[in-house]
Each structure stands twice: as C-alpha cells, then as structure tokens.
Amino acid sequence: MDFISILSIFVLACFVGYYVVWSVTPALHTPLMAVTNAISSVIVVGALIAAAAPVLGASGTTAKWLGLGAVVLASVNIFGGFAVTARMLAMYKKKEKK
Amino acid sequence: MSFALLAAAAAEAGHAAIPAWVALAYLVSGVLFILALRGLSSPATSQAGNRYGMIGMTIAVATTLVTHEIASLPEIVAALAIGGGIGWFIARKIAMTDMPQLVAAFHSLVGLAAVLVGLAAYLNPQAFGIAGADGVIEVQSRIEMGLGIAIGAITFSGSVIAFLKLAGKMSGSPILLPGRHVLNLGTLVAILGLVAYFTQDQSGWVIATITALSFFIGFLLIIPIGGADMPVVVSMLNSYSGWAAAAMGFTLHNSAMIITGALVGSSGAILSYIMCKAMNRGFLSVIAGGFGADAAAGGGGPAKEQRPWKRGSAEDAAYMMKQAESVIIIPGYGMAVSQAQHALREMADTLKKEGVSVKYAIHPVAGRMPGHMNVLLAEANVPYDEVFELEDINSEFAQADVAFIIGANDVVNPAAKTDKSSPIYGMPVFDVDKAKTIFFVKRSMGGVGYAGVDNDVFYMDQTMMLLADAKKMVEDIVKALAH
C-alpha cells in the first residue's frame, strides 16, 4: 500500500473512533479502557513478524529476542485485557423485574 | 482502487506485494475492533462487543502466523503461552478497586512492546520489508519507526509512574523539579531533531538516544502531576498507547494496527477531554502539573472560623430514610477505600423493601479513572439502571427527601457554583443543597477533599454529619433499619 492509502485509512479511522467513542455510555468507561488496552496489543502482529523472521547475523538474533519479548508483553495485554473486560461486563445487571 | 492496483502500488514502493486476502483479513479484524467499541454503547450489547474484539485479535494473529515463514515456532508458542497465562491469571485475581493501577500497568506493556517491535524492525528491516538487500532502511519508514519508538517509550515510562502513584507505591503529591518546563521542552525538541537526523543517518546511536530520551521524558512528564489528576493521566496514556500502535502500523503497512491505533488514540483523547471538563480544568494545566501542591502546602487558604454543625447517628439516618419517599446516594472514592459498596447495596435493598425510591448519582470524576465507580457498584450487584450520571439526575435533588453522601466531597461542594476564588470554581457539582435532608458520611471533620477546600454543606441546617468509617456506618444503618 502506498503512503496516501495508509494515511486515508488512518484519518478515516480517527473519525470513526471519534463517533464510536462518544456513543459509549459513561457507565462503561472503565471497560472501554480495558478493552482498548487489549485491542491496542494488536501490535503483537509486528512482534510476531520480528520473532518469526529467519535469523541473519548477530543483529538478527537480537531482533528475534526483542520480538519474542514483545510477543510476551502483548499477549499479557491481550489475554489480560479481554478477560478483565469480560469479567467487568458480566457484573452489569439490569434491575430484576418483579 | 482495486486490490490489484494496491498491490502494484505496494510493489512499486519497494514492499513485497501483500496478497489481497491478507489485506482483507486485517481489514476484517480492524472492523471487528470497531464493533467491539460500538458494543459498549449499552451494557446489553457490551458482552457481544467484547467477543467481536477477541475474534478480531484471533484473526490478526492467525493471519500473521499463516503468511510468514516461521523459523521459530516453539519459541513463539511459548511466548504466547507465558504472556497469555500471566495476563489471564492477573485478570482473574485483580480486585475491582485496583482497576486503575491495572490499566496503567497494561498501558506500560503496550508502550514497551511498541519500543521492542520498533527496535527489532531497526535491527532486522528485511523481515519487515522496509529495506533493500543492502540493509538501507527507507526514509519514510525511519520517520515512522523513530516516532513509534518515541511514543512507545513515553507511554511506557509515563505509565510506570502513573502505576506507582495509583498503587500508592509512590507519593501521589506532585514532584516539581525546578526549570521542568524548559527541560521537558528541550528534551522534546531533541527527540524530534534526532528523528529528523535519523532520516540521514541510520546509525545505532541515533535510535538508542531517541529511545533513552523518550523514556526520560515520559518519566518527567508524569511526576509533576498530582493524584487528583490521575484520571486524566490514565486516559492520556491510553491515547498514547494507541498512537504508538498506529505508528507501528504505518511502519508495517498493516490496516488492522492503523485502525486500532486510531480508535484507541481517539478513545483516550475523548476520555481525557471528558475528565478535564468534569473538573473544569484545562488539559494543558493538567499536563503542566502541580495541582494539589499549593493546597497541601497552604491548607487551601486562610482557615475559616469554627462554624456549628450537627452530628447524626446511624439510628437518625435509618429513621429519616425509612420515612423518606426518595433517597439519592452519592458515592465517592472514600466509599471504595473502605469497601462499603456491598453494605451500601444492602442498605438500599432494605429501603426499597420499605417502598423508598433509591437512586445512585455518579460524578464523572468519582473514583480514580473514568467509570470506576460504576464498576464498583456493578460488582456489588447494584442494577445499572438505578445508577445515574450527573446531568441526568441533578434536577431531581429538589424533589429528593434525602441526599446520602458517602466518601465524596468536592463533587457536592456548592463553592464550585458560587465562590469565584475557590480552586474548584466552575466544576459541575451535584445540587445536594436542594435536598430536604443531607447525610454526610465522613471519617472526621478535619479531612478535606482532594482540592483542599472547606465545604459549606457540612454546616447547613438540613445536614447531619455521620462521622465514622463508611463501611461501619452503613452497616450500623442497616442494623438500625432492621428494628
């Protein structure tokens, strides 16, 4: 993809983000933060590429270990973020109808 | 533009052509992340939204693994398992009162992961398709990489400080270094200058210095900010972690990362804005730091003369609330500190059985992060349709028989409406003074809120002070109600 296509995706996604986040009810702002935490760990894609690459020379080895380290950090966030969000959301209950 | 054209454009730009289905898969996961946030517009749809998020992440990870030659599968599986296990364990064990620290800690991990990915891309650019066979990295990628590492490093060190302050492992009061504005600005200019220089010279020292300076400035930026402003800081770091992911997405030409980064970045920015507005503070003045330092030092202006106030008992409160038609409960962070939410729900249940209408009123800055108080009440099984936001309930105080304030202070201070010299002037507050009777649960008369200002509500004719630990007081009221 050329730079302009990427930039277009980015700018449009900023607008989508703006409208979607304003529609989030304030009661769910804490789960919002937890889930944005989890999804921003999509950076794991970059970490996996670095960790999976065939090793070429000494800097390649370092790059692989940095990548593996990033995979660990990002997966703490992915699993932790989604799990804690699910735990919080399960607590929100409506009034029981009598 | 068709995918064939996109692929051709990518090939022209020096990138290996990405198969169309791969680009589509990342796009699908980006859209699923949008749906994950969209689900949070109501508690009813939120759990489905969270599942969309998980599916989106699975698609992104699987696509990456399938489309890359993997030289080290066992290590990668081990890394995923270790990280995932730790994350899952923490998520299961964490107490809801500790959510702000947890979120700050998670932000720091996103930041550090961005730094590691950026450095790995620098060391092995061929793997990321951003360099020719000669190892010379494309100029555009150098800028993206430099900025991504810088934002990631700032997110990391800033979040570590925020975590330490929120967890009480470091004093919440602002630490003010002399000449800090000049120092911060100088460091920031140096980082940007180095990123510009990096386009000309891809030596290791340049990227190492950018990384080190960014860690340093993240630390400098957060230490002068006081505990009261932490909700803004946590939201702001949320935003940074998004921009860091987006910058890495630019480097990798990955639409899932760019869409997510933009979503998270705007989410954090909007939350910071909401928090600032709820405290009537300018974003820049929060970032400049120092709030709360003057109050701690000067005691919030000259001490007022002793004014008479009335002390109530648990029995008084129980009697009055049983007679009431409507009670509005205003919980603050003090309630969470003394873990009174379960006893409070029990009190509300008993009152409801007596035919009293009970509502909860929550200020946007109650707790230590946006929406924190709502989670704590939800944990105590308070139905979410009994919990109201400031603007939705404020008009109801005039008809309310009882306002029951527990662990809150600044958010009910009428000085915010009337006293132009007050540090909290202009902050939106609850009109509790319009209620017929006010019960104010507080540990002692001495303590003041975060802003360090006296509260006229203490001395009003219709106010009864219930001086005790919040949990103990509410339990006593529950007992008295049973009689």
Coordinates of C-alpha atoms in Angstrom, one line a residue:
Chain A
M1 CA 0.0 0.0 0.0
D2 CA 1.3 3.5 -0.7
F3 CA 1.5 6.1 1.9
I4 CA -1.6 8.0 0.8
S5 CA -3.8 4.9 1.1
I6 CA -2.5 4.2 4.6
L7 CA -2.9 7.8 5.6
S8 CA -6.5 7.7 4.3
I9 CA -7.3 4.6 6.4
F10 CA -5.8 6.3 9.4
V11 CA -7.6 9.6 9.1
L12 CA -11.0 7.9 8.4
A13 CA -10.4 5.5 11.4
C14 CA -9.8 8.6 13.6
F15 CA -13.2 9.9 12.6
V16 CA -14.9 6.5 13.2
G17 CA -13.1 6.3 16.6
Y18 CA -14.4 9.8 17.5
Y19 CA -18.0 9.0 16.8
V20 CA -18.0 5.4 18.2
V21 CA -16.3 6.5 21.5
W22 CA -18.7 9.4 22.1
S23 CA -21.6 6.8 21.8
V24 CA -20.1 4.7 24.7
T25 CA -22.1 5.1 27.8
P26 CA -20.1 6.8 30.7
A27 CA -21.0 3.8 32.9
L28 CA -18.8 1.6 30.7
H29 CA -15.8 3.9 30.5
T30 CA -13.6 1.6 32.6
P31 CA -14.4 -1.5 30.5
L32 CA -13.7 0.8 27.5
M33 CA -10.2 1.5 28.7
A34 CA -9.6 -2.2 29.4
V35 CA -10.8 -3.3 26.0
T36 CA -8.8 -0.5 24.2
N37 CA -5.8 -1.8 26.1
A38 CA -6.5 -5.3 24.7
I39 CA -7.0 -4.3 21.1
S40 CA -4.0 -1.9 21.0
S41 CA -2.0 -5.0 21.7
V42 CA -2.7 -5.9 18.0
I43 CA 0.9 -4.6 17.9
V44 CA 1.6 -8.3 18.5
V45 CA 1.4 -8.6 14.7
G46 CA 4.7 -6.7 14.5
A47 CA 6.1 -8.7 17.4
L48 CA 5.3 -12.0 15.6
I49 CA 6.9 -10.9 12.4
A50 CA 10.1 -10.0 14.3
A51 CA 10.1 -13.2 16.3
A52 CA 9.3 -15.4 13.3
A53 CA 11.9 -14.0 10.8
P54 CA 14.8 -16.2 9.8
V55 CA 17.9 -15.1 11.7
L56 CA 20.6 -13.4 9.7
G57 CA 23.7 -12.5 11.8
A58 CA 24.0 -11.2 15.3
S59 CA 21.6 -8.3 15.0
G60 CA 19.1 -10.8 13.6
T61 CA 19.3 -12.8 16.8
T62 CA 18.8 -9.7 18.9
A63 CA 15.8 -8.7 16.8
K64 CA 14.3 -12.2 17.3
W65 CA 14.6 -12.0 21.0
L66 CA 13.2 -8.4 21.1
G67 CA 10.3 -9.8 19.0
L68 CA 9.8 -12.7 21.4
G69 CA 9.8 -10.3 24.4
A70 CA 7.2 -8.1 22.7
V71 CA 5.1 -11.2 22.0
V72 CA 5.1 -12.0 25.7
L73 CA 4.2 -8.4 26.7
A74 CA 1.5 -8.0 24.1
S75 CA -0.1 -11.4 25.0
V76 CA -0.2 -10.4 28.7
N77 CA -2.3 -7.5 27.5
I78 CA -4.4 -9.4 25.0
F79 CA -5.5 -12.2 27.4
G80 CA -5.5 -9.9 30.5
G81 CA -7.4 -7.1 28.7
F82 CA -10.1 -9.2 27.2
A83 CA -10.5 -11.4 30.3
V84 CA -10.8 -8.5 32.7
T85 CA -13.2 -6.7 30.4
A86 CA -15.4 -9.8 30.2
R87 CA -15.2 -10.1 34.0
M88 CA -16.4 -6.5 34.4
L89 CA -19.1 -6.6 31.8
A90 CA -20.6 -9.7 33.4
M91 CA -21.2 -7.7 36.5
Y92 CA -23.5 -5.1 34.9
K93 CA -27.0 -6.4 35.5
K94 CA -30.4 -4.8 35.0
K95 CA -33.0 -4.4 37.7
E96 CA -34.9 -7.7 38.3
K97 CA -38.4 -7.4 37.1
K98 CA -40.9 -8.1 39.8
Chain B
M1 CA -8.8 1.4 -6.0
S2 CA -8.8 -2.3 -6.7
F3 CA -6.6 -4.7 -4.7
A4 CA -4.6 -5.4 -7.8
L5 CA -3.8 -1.7 -8.1
L6 CA -3.0 -1.5 -4.4
A7 CA -0.7 -4.5 -4.6
A8 CA 1.0 -2.9 -7.6
A9 CA 1.4 0.4 -5.7
A10 CA 2.9 -1.6 -2.8
A11 CA 5.4 -3.4 -5.1
E12 CA 6.4 0.0 -6.6
A13 CA 7.1 1.4 -3.1
G14 CA 9.5 -1.4 -2.5
H15 CA 7.3 -3.6 -0.5
A16 CA 6.7 -7.2 -1.2
A17 CA 3.2 -7.4 -2.6
I18 CA 0.7 -8.4 0.0
P19 CA -1.9 -11.0 -1.3
A20 CA -5.4 -9.4 -1.4
W21 CA -6.9 -11.9 1.1
V22 CA -4.3 -11.0 3.7
A23 CA -5.1 -7.3 3.4
L24 CA -8.8 -8.2 3.6
A25 CA -8.3 -10.3 6.7
Y26 CA -6.5 -7.4 8.6
L27 CA -9.3 -5.1 7.4
V28 CA -11.9 -7.5 8.9
S29 CA -10.1 -7.6 12.2
G30 CA -10.0 -3.8 12.2
V31 CA -13.7 -3.7 11.6
L32 CA -14.3 -6.2 14.4
F33 CA -12.4 -3.9 16.8
I34 CA -14.7 -1.0 15.8
L35 CA -17.7 -3.3 16.6
A36 CA -16.1 -4.1 20.0
L37 CA -16.1 -0.5 21.0
R38 CA -19.5 0.0 19.4
G39 CA -20.9 -2.7 21.7
L40 CA -20.0 -0.6 24.7
S41 CA -22.8 1.9 23.9
S42 CA -25.0 -0.2 26.2
P43 CA -24.4 -2.8 28.9
A44 CA -26.8 -5.1 27.0
T45 CA -24.7 -5.3 23.9
S46 CA -21.3 -4.9 25.6
Q47 CA -20.5 -8.6 26.1
A48 CA -21.1 -9.4 22.4
G49 CA -18.8 -6.5 21.6
N50 CA -16.1 -7.9 23.7
R51 CA -16.4 -11.2 21.8
Y52 CA -16.0 -9.4 18.5
G53 CA -12.8 -7.9 19.8
M54 CA -11.5 -11.4 20.7
I55 CA -12.4 -12.7 17.2
G56 CA -10.7 -9.8 15.6
M57 CA -7.5 -10.4 17.6
T58 CA -7.6 -14.1 16.7
I59 CA -7.9 -13.3 13.0
A60 CA -5.0 -10.8 13.2
V61 CA -2.7 -13.2 15.0
A62 CA -3.6 -16.2 12.8
T63 CA -3.2 -14.2 9.5
T64 CA 0.2 -13.1 10.6
L65 CA 1.3 -16.6 11.5
V66 CA 0.0 -18.2 8.4
T67 CA 1.5 -15.7 6.0
H68 CA 5.0 -15.5 7.4
E69 CA 7.7 -18.1 7.2
I70 CA 8.2 -19.1 10.8
A71 CA 11.7 -20.0 11.8
S72 CA 11.0 -20.4 15.5
L73 CA 7.5 -21.8 16.1
P74 CA 8.2 -23.4 19.6
E75 CA 9.6 -20.2 21.0
I76 CA 6.6 -18.2 19.6
V77 CA 4.1 -20.6 21.1
A78 CA 5.9 -20.5 24.4
A79 CA 6.0 -16.7 24.4
L80 CA 2.2 -16.6 23.7
A81 CA 1.5 -19.1 26.4
I82 CA 3.7 -17.4 29.0
G83 CA 2.2 -13.9 28.3
G84 CA -1.3 -15.2 27.9
G85 CA -1.1 -17.2 31.2
I86 CA 0.2 -14.2 33.2
G87 CA -2.5 -12.0 31.7
W88 CA -5.3 -14.4 32.3
F89 CA -4.2 -15.0 35.9
I90 CA -3.9 -11.3 36.7
A91 CA -7.3 -10.6 35.1
R92 CA -8.9 -13.3 37.3
K93 CA -7.3 -12.2 40.5
I94 CA -7.4 -8.4 40.4
A95 CA -9.7 -6.5 42.8
M96 CA -12.0 -4.1 41.1
T97 CA -10.7 -1.2 43.4
D98 CA -7.3 -1.8 41.8
M99 CA -8.5 -1.4 38.2
P100 CA -6.8 2.0 37.7
Q101 CA -3.4 0.6 38.5
L102 CA -4.0 -2.5 36.3
V103 CA -5.0 -0.3 33.4
A104 CA -1.9 1.8 33.9
A105 CA 0.3 -1.3 34.0
F106 CA -1.3 -2.6 30.8
H107 CA -0.6 0.7 29.1
S108 CA 3.0 0.4 30.0
L109 CA 3.2 -3.1 28.4
V110 CA 1.8 -1.8 25.1
G111 CA 4.3 1.0 25.2
L112 CA 7.2 -1.3 25.9
A113 CA 6.1 -3.8 23.2
A114 CA 6.0 -0.9 20.7
V115 CA 9.6 0.0 21.6
L116 CA 10.7 -3.6 21.2
V117 CA 9.0 -4.1 17.9
G118 CA 10.5 -0.8 16.7
L119 CA 14.0 -1.8 17.7
A120 CA 13.5 -5.3 16.2
A121 CA 12.4 -3.6 12.9
Y122 CA 15.5 -1.5 13.0
L123 CA 17.8 -4.4 13.6
N124 CA 16.2 -6.7 11.0
P125 CA 14.5 -4.4 8.5
Q126 CA 14.4 -7.0 5.7
A127 CA 12.0 -9.1 7.8
F128 CA 9.6 -6.2 7.8
G129 CA 10.1 -5.5 4.1
I130 CA 11.2 -1.9 4.8
A131 CA 14.8 -2.2 3.5
G132 CA 16.6 -3.3 0.4
A133 CA 19.1 -6.1 0.3
D134 CA 21.8 -3.6 1.3
G135 CA 20.1 -3.0 4.7
V136 CA 19.4 0.6 4.0
I137 CA 16.0 1.4 5.6
E138 CA 13.5 3.5 3.6
V139 CA 13.4 7.1 4.7
Q140 CA 9.7 7.1 5.4
S141 CA 10.0 4.0 7.5
R142 CA 12.7 5.6 9.5
I143 CA 10.4 8.5 10.5
E144 CA 7.6 6.1 11.4
M145 CA 9.9 3.9 13.3
G146 CA 11.5 6.8 15.2
L147 CA 8.2 8.3 16.2
G148 CA 6.7 4.9 17.1
I149 CA 9.6 4.1 19.4
A150 CA 9.4 7.6 20.9
I151 CA 5.7 7.4 21.6
G152 CA 6.0 3.9 22.9
A153 CA 8.8 4.8 25.3
I154 CA 6.9 7.8 26.6
T155 CA 3.9 5.6 27.1
F156 CA 6.0 3.0 29.0
S157 CA 7.8 5.2 31.5
G158 CA 4.8 7.6 32.0
S159 CA 2.5 4.6 32.7
V160 CA 5.1 3.1 35.1
I161 CA 5.0 6.4 37.1
A162 CA 1.2 6.5 36.9
F163 CA 1.0 2.9 38.1
L164 CA 3.3 3.6 41.1
K165 CA 1.3 6.7 42.1
L166 CA -2.1 4.9 41.7
A167 CA -0.9 1.8 43.6
G168 CA 0.3 4.0 46.4
K169 CA 3.9 2.8 46.0
M170 CA 5.0 6.4 45.3
S171 CA 3.6 9.6 46.9
G172 CA 0.6 10.9 45.0
S173 CA 1.7 14.5 45.6
P174 CA 3.3 16.3 42.6
I175 CA 7.1 16.4 42.4
L176 CA 8.1 19.7 41.0
L177 CA 11.6 20.0 39.5
P178 CA 13.0 23.5 39.0
G179 CA 13.0 24.5 35.4
R180 CA 11.0 21.5 34.4
H181 CA 9.1 23.2 31.5
V182 CA 12.4 24.2 29.9
L183 CA 13.8 20.7 30.5
N184 CA 10.7 19.0 29.0
L185 CA 10.6 21.2 26.0
G186 CA 14.3 20.9 25.4
T187 CA 14.1 17.0 25.6
L188 CA 11.1 17.0 23.2
V189 CA 12.9 19.2 20.7
A190 CA 15.9 17.0 20.9
I191 CA 13.8 13.9 20.2
L192 CA 12.2 15.4 17.2
G193 CA 15.5 16.7 16.0
L194 CA 17.0 13.2 16.3
V195 CA 14.1 11.7 14.4
A196 CA 14.8 14.1 11.6
Y197 CA 18.5 13.4 11.7
F198 CA 17.7 9.6 11.7
T199 CA 16.4 10.0 8.1
Q200 CA 20.0 10.9 7.1
D201 CA 22.0 8.6 9.3
Q202 CA 20.7 5.2 10.4
S203 CA 23.5 4.6 12.9
G204 CA 22.6 2.7 16.1
W205 CA 23.4 5.6 18.4
V206 CA 20.7 7.8 16.9
I207 CA 17.9 5.3 17.6
A208 CA 19.4 4.4 21.0
T209 CA 19.4 8.1 22.0
I210 CA 15.9 8.6 20.8
T211 CA 14.8 5.6 22.9
A212 CA 16.7 6.8 26.0
L213 CA 15.5 10.4 25.8
S214 CA 11.9 9.3 25.3
F215 CA 12.0 7.0 28.4
F216 CA 13.3 10.0 30.2
I217 CA 10.7 12.5 29.1
G218 CA 7.8 10.1 29.9
F219 CA 9.1 10.0 33.4
L220 CA 9.5 13.8 33.6
L221 CA 6.0 14.4 32.2
I222 CA 4.1 12.4 34.8
I223 CA 6.0 13.0 38.1
P224 CA 4.7 16.6 38.5
I225 CA 1.1 15.5 38.1
G226 CA -0.8 15.1 41.4
G227 CA -3.1 12.2 42.4
A228 CA -6.3 14.2 41.8
D229 CA -5.4 14.5 38.1
M230 CA -4.7 10.8 37.6
P231 CA -7.9 10.0 35.8
V232 CA -6.8 12.5 33.1
V233 CA -3.3 11.0 33.0
V234 CA -4.6 7.4 32.7
S235 CA -6.8 8.5 29.8
M236 CA -4.0 10.4 28.2
L237 CA -1.6 7.4 28.4
N238 CA -4.4 5.3 26.9
S239 CA -4.4 7.6 24.0
Y240 CA -0.6 7.5 23.6
S241 CA -0.6 3.7 23.6
G242 CA -3.0 3.9 20.6
W243 CA -0.8 6.4 18.7
A244 CA 2.2 4.1 19.3
A245 CA 0.3 1.2 17.8
A246 CA -0.8 3.3 14.9
A247 CA 2.8 4.5 14.2
M248 CA 3.9 0.8 14.1
G249 CA 1.0 0.1 11.8
F250 CA 2.4 2.7 9.4
T251 CA 5.8 1.0 9.5
L252 CA 4.3 -2.4 8.8
H253 CA 1.6 -1.1 6.4
N254 CA -0.9 -3.0 8.4
S255 CA -4.5 -1.8 8.3
A256 CA -5.6 -3.6 11.5
M257 CA -2.9 -1.8 13.5
I258 CA -3.7 1.6 12.0
I259 CA -7.4 1.3 12.5
T260 CA -6.9 0.1 16.1
G261 CA -4.3 2.7 16.8
A262 CA -6.7 5.5 15.6
L263 CA -9.6 4.0 17.6
V264 CA -7.6 3.8 20.9
G265 CA -5.9 7.1 20.3
S266 CA -9.2 8.9 19.9
S267 CA -10.8 7.0 22.7
G268 CA -8.1 8.1 25.2
A269 CA -8.2 11.7 23.9
I270 CA -12.0 11.9 24.3
L271 CA -11.8 10.4 27.9
S272 CA -9.2 12.9 28.8
Y273 CA -11.4 15.7 27.5
I274 CA -14.4 14.4 29.5
M275 CA -12.3 14.2 32.7
C276 CA -10.9 17.7 32.2
K277 CA -14.4 19.1 31.6
A278 CA -15.8 17.4 34.7
M279 CA -13.1 19.0 36.8
N280 CA -13.2 22.3 34.9
R281 CA -9.5 22.1 34.3
G282 CA -7.7 22.9 31.1
F283 CA -5.9 20.0 29.6
L284 CA -2.7 22.0 29.4
S285 CA -2.8 22.9 33.0
V286 CA -3.2 19.3 34.0
I287 CA -0.2 18.4 31.8
A288 CA 1.8 21.2 33.3
G289 CA 1.2 19.6 36.6
G290 CA 1.5 20.8 40.2
F291 CA -2.3 20.8 41.0
G292 CA -2.8 19.9 44.7
A293 CA 0.7 21.1 45.7
D294 CA -0.5 24.5 46.8
A295 CA -3.4 23.2 48.7
A296 CA -1.2 20.7 50.6
A297 CA 1.3 23.4 51.5
G298 CA -1.1 26.3 52.3
G299 CA -4.1 24.4 53.6
G300 CA -6.4 25.9 51.0
G301 CA -6.4 29.5 52.1
P302 CA -7.0 31.1 55.5
A303 CA -8.8 28.8 57.9
K304 CA -12.4 29.8 58.4
E305 CA -13.8 30.4 61.8
Q306 CA -15.4 27.5 63.6
R307 CA -18.9 27.1 62.4
P308 CA -21.6 25.0 64.1
W309 CA -22.5 21.7 62.6
K310 CA -24.8 18.8 63.6
R311 CA -23.7 15.3 64.3
G312 CA -26.1 12.5 63.4
S313 CA -26.2 8.8 64.4
A314 CA -26.9 5.7 62.4
E315 CA -30.3 5.5 64.1
D316 CA -31.2 9.0 62.9
A317 CA -30.2 8.2 59.4
A318 CA -32.1 4.9 59.4
Y319 CA -35.3 6.6 60.8
M320 CA -35.2 9.5 58.4
M321 CA -34.5 7.4 55.3
K322 CA -37.3 4.9 56.2
Q323 CA -39.8 7.8 56.3
A324 CA -38.5 9.3 53.0
E325 CA -40.0 8.8 49.6
S326 CA -36.8 9.2 47.7
V327 CA -33.2 8.8 48.6
I328 CA -30.3 9.7 46.3
I329 CA -26.9 8.1 47.2
I330 CA -23.7 9.9 46.1
P331 CA -20.8 7.6 46.4
G332 CA -17.2 8.8 46.1
Y333 CA -13.8 7.2 46.2
G334 CA -13.9 7.1 50.1
M335 CA -16.7 4.5 49.7
A336 CA -14.4 2.3 47.6
V337 CA -11.5 2.7 50.0
S338 CA -13.5 1.4 53.0
Q339 CA -15.1 -1.3 50.7
A340 CA -18.6 -0.1 51.7
Q341 CA -20.3 -0.8 48.4
H342 CA -21.7 -4.2 49.4
A343 CA -23.1 -2.8 52.7
L344 CA -24.5 0.2 50.8
R345 CA -26.4 -2.1 48.4
E346 CA -27.8 -4.0 51.4
M347 CA -29.0 -0.6 52.8
A348 CA -30.6 0.3 49.5
D349 CA -32.3 -3.1 49.2
T350 CA -33.8 -2.7 52.7
L351 CA -35.0 0.8 51.9
K352 CA -36.6 -0.4 48.7
K353 CA -38.5 -3.0 50.6
E354 CA -39.9 -0.2 52.7
G355 CA -41.1 1.4 49.5
V356 CA -38.4 4.1 49.3
S357 CA -37.2 5.0 45.8
V358 CA -33.3 4.7 45.8
K359 CA -31.1 6.1 43.1
Y360 CA -27.3 6.4 42.8
A361 CA -25.7 9.6 41.4
I362 CA -22.2 9.3 40.0
H363 CA -19.9 12.2 39.1
P364 CA -17.7 11.7 36.1
V365 CA -14.6 12.0 38.3
A366 CA -15.8 9.8 41.1
G367 CA -13.1 7.1 41.6
R368 CA -9.7 7.0 40.2
M369 CA -10.5 6.5 36.5
P370 CA -13.4 7.2 34.2
G371 CA -16.4 5.0 35.1
H372 CA -14.6 3.4 38.0
M373 CA -17.5 3.9 40.5
N374 CA -19.9 2.3 38.1
V375 CA -17.8 -0.9 38.0
L376 CA -17.6 -0.9 41.8
L377 CA -21.4 -0.6 42.2
A378 CA -21.9 -3.2 39.5
E379 CA -19.6 -5.6 41.4
A380 CA -21.8 -5.0 44.5
N381 CA -24.8 -6.1 42.3
V382 CA -26.3 -2.6 42.0
P383 CA -28.5 -2.8 38.9
Y384 CA -27.1 -0.3 36.3
D385 CA -30.5 1.2 35.6
E386 CA -30.5 2.6 39.2
V387 CA -27.2 4.4 38.6
F388 CA -27.4 7.9 37.0
E389 CA -25.0 10.4 35.6
L390 CA -24.6 13.9 36.8
E391 CA -26.7 15.7 34.2
D392 CA -29.4 13.1 34.3
I393 CA -30.1 13.3 38.0
N394 CA -29.1 16.8 39.1
S395 CA -32.6 18.2 38.6
E396 CA -34.1 15.5 41.0
F397 CA -32.4 16.8 44.1
A398 CA -35.0 19.4 44.6
Q399 CA -37.7 16.7 45.0
A400 CA -35.5 14.3 47.0
D401 CA -36.1 13.8 50.7
V402 CA -32.6 12.6 51.4
A403 CA -29.2 13.0 49.8
F404 CA -26.8 10.4 51.2
I405 CA -23.2 11.4 50.6
I406 CA -20.7 8.7 51.2
G407 CA -17.0 9.2 50.6
A408 CA -17.5 12.1 48.2
N409 CA -16.7 15.7 49.0
D410 CA -15.5 18.1 46.2
V411 CA -18.3 16.9 43.9
V412 CA -21.0 18.2 46.2
N413 CA -19.3 21.5 47.2
P414 CA -21.5 24.4 46.3
A415 CA -18.4 26.7 46.3
A416 CA -17.9 25.4 42.8
K417 CA -21.0 27.3 41.8
T418 CA -20.7 30.4 43.9
D419 CA -17.2 31.1 45.0
K420 CA -15.0 32.5 42.2
S421 CA -11.9 32.3 44.4
S422 CA -12.3 28.6 45.1
P423 CA -9.8 26.2 43.3
I424 CA -12.8 24.1 42.2
Y425 CA -14.9 27.0 40.9
G426 CA -16.7 26.1 37.7
M427 CA -16.6 22.4 38.2
P428 CA -20.0 20.8 37.7
V429 CA -21.3 19.6 41.1
F430 CA -24.4 17.9 42.5
D431 CA -27.1 20.3 43.8
V432 CA -27.3 18.3 47.1
D433 CA -28.1 21.6 49.0
K434 CA -31.6 21.4 47.4
A435 CA -32.5 18.1 49.1
K436 CA -34.6 18.3 52.2
T437 CA -32.2 16.3 54.4
I438 CA -28.5 15.6 53.8
F439 CA -26.5 12.8 55.4
F440 CA -22.8 13.2 55.0
V441 CA -20.7 10.1 55.8
K442 CA -17.2 11.2 56.6
R443 CA -14.4 9.9 58.7
S444 CA -13.8 13.1 60.6
M445 CA -14.5 16.9 60.3
G446 CA -10.8 17.5 59.8
G447 CA -10.2 16.0 56.4
V448 CA -11.0 17.9 53.2
G449 CA -11.3 16.7 49.7
Y450 CA -8.6 16.5 47.1
A451 CA -8.8 20.1 46.3
G452 CA -8.2 21.0 50.0
V453 CA -11.2 23.3 50.3
D454 CA -13.9 23.6 53.1
N455 CA -17.4 22.5 52.2
D456 CA -20.4 24.7 53.1
V457 CA -22.6 21.6 53.0
F458 CA -21.2 20.5 56.4
Y459 CA -22.7 23.5 58.1
M460 CA -26.2 23.6 56.5
D461 CA -29.3 23.4 58.6
Q462 CA -30.5 20.3 56.9
T463 CA -27.2 18.5 57.1
M464 CA -26.3 15.7 59.6
M465 CA -22.7 14.6 59.7
L466 CA -22.3 10.9 60.2
L467 CA -18.7 10.7 61.4
A468 CA -17.3 7.1 61.1
D469 CA -15.7 4.7 58.7
A470 CA -18.0 4.5 55.7
K471 CA -18.4 0.7 55.9
K472 CA -19.1 0.6 59.6
M473 CA -21.6 3.5 59.4
V474 CA -23.5 1.9 56.6
E475 CA -23.6 -1.5 58.5
D476 CA -24.9 0.3 61.6
I477 CA -27.6 1.9 59.5
V478 CA -28.6 -1.5 58.1
K479 CA -28.9 -2.9 61.6
A480 CA -30.9 0.1 62.7
L481 CA -33.2 -0.3 59.7
A482 CA -34.0 -3.9 60.8
H483 CA -35.6 -2.7 64.0

